[in-house]
Amino acid sequence: MLTVATFNVNSVRSRMPILRKWLTENPVDVLALQELKGDESKFPLQEFQEMGYHGVVHGQKAYNGVAIVSRDPFEDYMIPTLPFCAEGEARVILAKVRGIWFVNTYIPQGQSVSSEKFPYKLAFLAGIGKYLRDQGLMDAQTIWLGDLNVALEDRDVYNPDDLRGKVTFHPDEQKVLREASGPMVDVLRKHNGNEGVYTFWDYRIPNGFKRNLGWRIDYILATPELAERSEDAWVETGLRAMEKPSDHTALVARFDL
DNA sequence: ATGGTTGTATAACAA
């Protein structure tokens, strides 16, 4: 059994009460975290160690920041230098656990379609796809997971007709993510095709979570052979209902490995 | 309604 999760925490330090409760009651084997909002020195590694986790961190002061924590020791890890990633932005970390490479990404949000950050986002997604191919990771046991900041289909947003063509729900982003992920399988959608299944609810929409006005923009993507071994996948909706929640919640997948 | 809230860091940004 291998349980894998991804969670955009929107500050790891302010999310530790939720992480402690969740991981104590429902431990996962490998957890990818995004938006740490702090450099390595601010990452609560000791608290994770006390819960039985190893950790690798790529931090940044105030913004971005990604980490992977694992109950099994890491066989390897990597913080790659990527030509398509702006200098100083901590958005990608890889770690190898039980023979599987986990590629944890925090894809740029893009701000708006007219912003210069939008083509940066498209190039970033395409760049990750090229990187996975160039490194041979598409032909290996690989899980690409994280906050991809793209909703792919109408069922992935609360109001597709209003949101279509806007950032995170634009056909150009959907196309480039589909091309970048290529043969990989969206493990949540393998097990749950329902509408109204989201991983992000904007703080700024009044009662957005209670009204389930959300987006499904966090993913666990697995190479086909691995995806065949996935038994279930689900959204940990309860974490979004707790005190001081992140605007995202965790996505989890269980593999028969 | 181009609003709203949250986090970092302590004034604006980013999301």
XYZ file of C-alpha atoms (C1' of nucleotides) in Angstrom:
272
model
C 0.000 0.000 0.000
C 1.229 3.453 -0.903
C -0.798 6.560 -0.067
C 0.162 9.743 -1.889
C -1.145 13.265 -1.284
C -0.741 16.830 -2.489
C -1.726 19.935 -0.525
C -1.272 23.622 -1.310
C -0.987 24.805 2.294
C -0.794 28.588 1.683
C 1.896 28.957 4.402
C 3.140 25.753 6.005
C 3.697 27.414 9.385
C 0.127 28.669 9.700
C -1.197 25.264 8.523
C 0.630 23.099 11.077
C -2.412 22.647 13.378
C -4.382 21.222 10.442
C -1.438 19.163 9.157
C -0.745 17.723 12.614
C -4.357 16.678 13.172
C -4.792 15.280 9.661
C -1.506 13.331 9.500
C -1.940 11.966 13.025
C -5.431 10.632 12.301
C -4.867 9.777 8.631
C -1.182 9.335 7.850
C -0.142 9.346 4.199
C 3.118 7.880 2.920
C 4.249 10.671 0.603
C 2.940 14.243 0.812
C 3.771 17.054 -1.618
C 3.335 20.566 -0.207
C 3.095 23.837 -2.157
C 3.096 27.516 -1.160
C 5.221 27.089 1.939
C 5.674 30.894 2.023
C 9.026 30.749 3.741
C 12.634 29.786 3.205
C 14.162 26.487 4.365
C 14.941 27.865 7.844
C 11.212 28.506 8.403
C 10.146 24.977 7.418
C 8.977 23.017 10.493
C 11.070 19.939 9.653
C 11.331 18.892 13.303
C 7.550 18.787 13.662
C 7.299 16.516 10.632
C 10.098 14.334 12.007
C 8.209 13.996 15.280
C 5.270 12.687 13.219
C 7.548 10.134 11.553
C 8.354 11.925 8.306
C 11.538 12.697 6.425
C 11.466 15.931 4.453
C 13.114 17.709 1.538
C 12.468 21.405 1.032
C 12.915 24.047 -1.636
C 11.931 27.236 0.119
C 11.714 30.931 -0.702
C 11.100 33.959 1.492
C 7.397 34.985 1.554
C 6.321 33.360 -1.730
C 6.052 29.958 -3.401
C 8.108 27.175 -1.794
C 7.653 23.411 -2.230
C 8.480 20.374 -0.114
C 8.008 16.607 -0.077
C 7.651 14.665 3.157
C 7.758 10.871 3.313
C 7.478 8.140 5.932
C 9.961 6.029 3.940
C 13.463 7.464 3.579
C 14.289 9.209 0.313
C 16.344 7.247 -2.188
C 17.259 10.492 -3.935
C 16.017 14.034 -4.418
C 16.587 16.938 -6.772
C 16.045 20.684 -6.935
C 16.585 21.210 -10.648
C 17.654 24.441 -12.310
C 15.009 25.008 -14.966
C 15.472 27.543 -17.768
C 11.734 28.309 -17.914
C 11.505 29.103 -14.181
C 12.205 32.689 -13.109
C 15.318 33.183 -10.986
C 14.588 32.759 -7.299
C 11.135 31.199 -7.664
C 10.928 27.940 -5.669
C 8.310 25.965 -7.599
C 9.718 22.494 -8.296
C 11.228 19.683 -6.211
C 11.646 15.990 -7.008
C 12.135 13.081 -4.630
C 12.478 9.335 -5.154
C 10.659 7.036 -2.745
C 10.165 3.274 -3.179
C 11.527 3.478 -6.719
C 9.062 6.176 -7.777
C 10.070 9.719 -8.738
C 7.652 12.288 -7.284
C 7.663 15.582 -9.203
C 6.076 18.258 -7.031
C 5.225 21.490 -8.852
C 3.598 24.776 -7.957
C 2.672 26.091 -11.402
C 2.428 29.915 -11.712
C -1.155 31.100 -11.326
C -0.895 33.471 -14.300
C -2.805 36.413 -12.736
C -4.948 37.145 -15.820
C -4.938 36.184 -19.480
C -3.773 39.687 -20.474
C -0.909 39.676 -17.962
C 2.692 38.865 -18.975
C 2.464 36.202 -16.274
C 0.062 34.213 -18.472
C 2.568 33.318 -21.240
C 5.069 32.607 -18.431
C 2.583 30.098 -17.012
C 2.083 28.431 -20.412
C 5.843 28.197 -20.963
C 6.274 26.798 -17.448
C 3.734 24.011 -18.056
C 5.257 23.177 -21.446
C 8.720 23.258 -19.870
C 7.741 20.719 -17.191
C 6.427 18.409 -19.922
C 9.683 18.685 -21.865
C 11.689 18.172 -18.674
C 9.760 14.969 -17.826
C 10.446 13.615 -21.319
C 14.105 14.717 -21.470
C 14.809 13.119 -18.077
C 13.147 9.859 -19.139
C 10.569 10.256 -16.379
C 7.609 9.610 -18.707
C 9.025 6.131 -19.356
C 9.680 5.426 -15.668
C 7.587 5.103 -12.510
C 6.692 8.764 -12.077
C 4.048 10.733 -10.222
C 3.664 14.421 -11.163
C 1.589 16.113 -8.515
C 0.849 19.502 -7.073
C -1.042 22.715 -7.664
C -1.142 22.956 -11.466
C -3.428 26.015 -11.409
C -5.442 24.729 -14.397
C -8.978 23.328 -14.441
C -9.246 21.016 -17.450
C -12.956 20.401 -17.963
C -16.348 21.940 -17.306
C -16.900 19.628 -14.342
C -13.732 21.110 -12.746
C -15.206 24.580 -12.085
C -18.387 25.787 -10.394
C -19.519 27.959 -13.309
C -17.848 26.944 -16.596
C -19.825 29.382 -18.770
C -18.790 32.393 -16.665
C -15.211 31.254 -16.117
C -14.399 29.978 -19.617
C -11.520 31.916 -21.139
C -10.418 33.317 -17.763
C -7.162 32.435 -16.054
C -7.064 28.827 -14.686
C -9.895 27.917 -17.120
C -8.542 29.016 -20.493
C -8.289 26.681 -23.523
C -4.588 27.519 -24.040
C -3.747 26.352 -20.503
C -5.853 23.226 -20.898
C -4.132 22.368 -24.181
C -0.607 22.896 -22.869
C -1.313 20.876 -19.687
C -2.750 18.002 -21.735
C 0.308 18.039 -23.986
C 2.719 18.357 -21.062
C 1.187 15.470 -19.100
C 0.966 13.304 -22.240
C 0.476 9.653 -21.321
C 0.060 10.326 -17.600
C -3.257 9.475 -15.976
C -5.251 11.878 -13.799
C -5.740 9.515 -10.885
C -8.641 11.402 -9.254
C -10.645 11.291 -12.482
C -9.913 7.598 -12.948
C -11.900 6.985 -9.755
C -14.303 9.902 -9.516
C -15.864 11.595 -12.545
C -18.435 13.593 -10.614
C -19.169 17.283 -10.984
C -18.687 19.484 -7.929
C -15.451 17.783 -6.875
C -12.978 20.611 -6.182
C -9.633 21.177 -4.459
C -9.652 24.997 -4.200
C -12.216 27.511 -2.964
C -11.260 31.194 -3.196
C -11.271 32.975 0.187
C -12.759 36.031 -1.535
C -16.043 34.443 -2.603
C -18.478 34.900 0.297
C -19.187 31.461 1.778
C -17.488 29.987 -1.295
C -16.682 26.731 0.439
C -20.132 26.301 2.022
C -21.712 27.004 -1.381
C -19.122 24.722 -3.045
C -18.021 27.406 -5.513
C -14.663 25.833 -6.265
C -12.049 24.807 -8.783
C -10.324 21.493 -9.265
C -6.740 22.593 -9.939
C -4.633 20.163 -7.873
C -3.571 16.888 -9.464
C -1.946 13.528 -8.927
C -0.794 12.334 -12.374
C 0.775 8.888 -12.741
C 2.540 7.149 -15.603
C 0.196 4.499 -17.080
C 1.703 1.434 -15.420
C 1.547 3.095 -12.016
C -1.958 4.411 -12.619
C -3.051 0.803 -13.222
C -2.145 0.138 -9.592
C -4.195 3.039 -8.198
C -7.099 1.742 -6.119
C -8.803 4.961 -5.086
C -8.438 8.746 -5.045
C -10.331 11.398 -3.130
C -10.391 15.007 -1.957
C -9.919 15.590 1.783
C -12.703 18.151 1.852
C -12.763 18.210 5.664
C -9.468 20.098 5.893
C -11.067 23.096 4.128
C -13.797 23.199 6.797
C -11.373 23.389 9.739
C -10.290 26.518 11.633
C -7.824 28.696 9.699
C -7.905 26.577 6.530
C -5.808 26.922 3.418
C -7.802 28.013 0.370
C -6.929 24.590 -1.090
C -7.418 21.190 0.440
C -5.512 17.925 0.071
C -5.960 15.440 -2.756
C -5.092 11.815 -1.931
C -4.540 8.636 -3.954
C -3.974 5.067 -2.774
C -1.884 2.626 -4.792
C -1.578 -1.150 -4.509
C 2.216 -1.155 -4.301
C -19.828 45.254 -8.026
C -13.001 44.419 -11.441
C -15.362 43.744 -5.293
C -14.101 39.941 -1.757
C -9.994 37.299 2.100
C -5.665 35.501 3.707
C -0.571 35.314 4.401
C 3.834 37.439 4.465
C 5.829 41.074 6.485
C 4.876 45.243 8.418
C 3.660 48.550 2.743
C 2.340 46.313 -0.920
C 1.996 42.006 -3.368
C 0.331 37.511 -4.718
C -3.273 34.344 -5.043
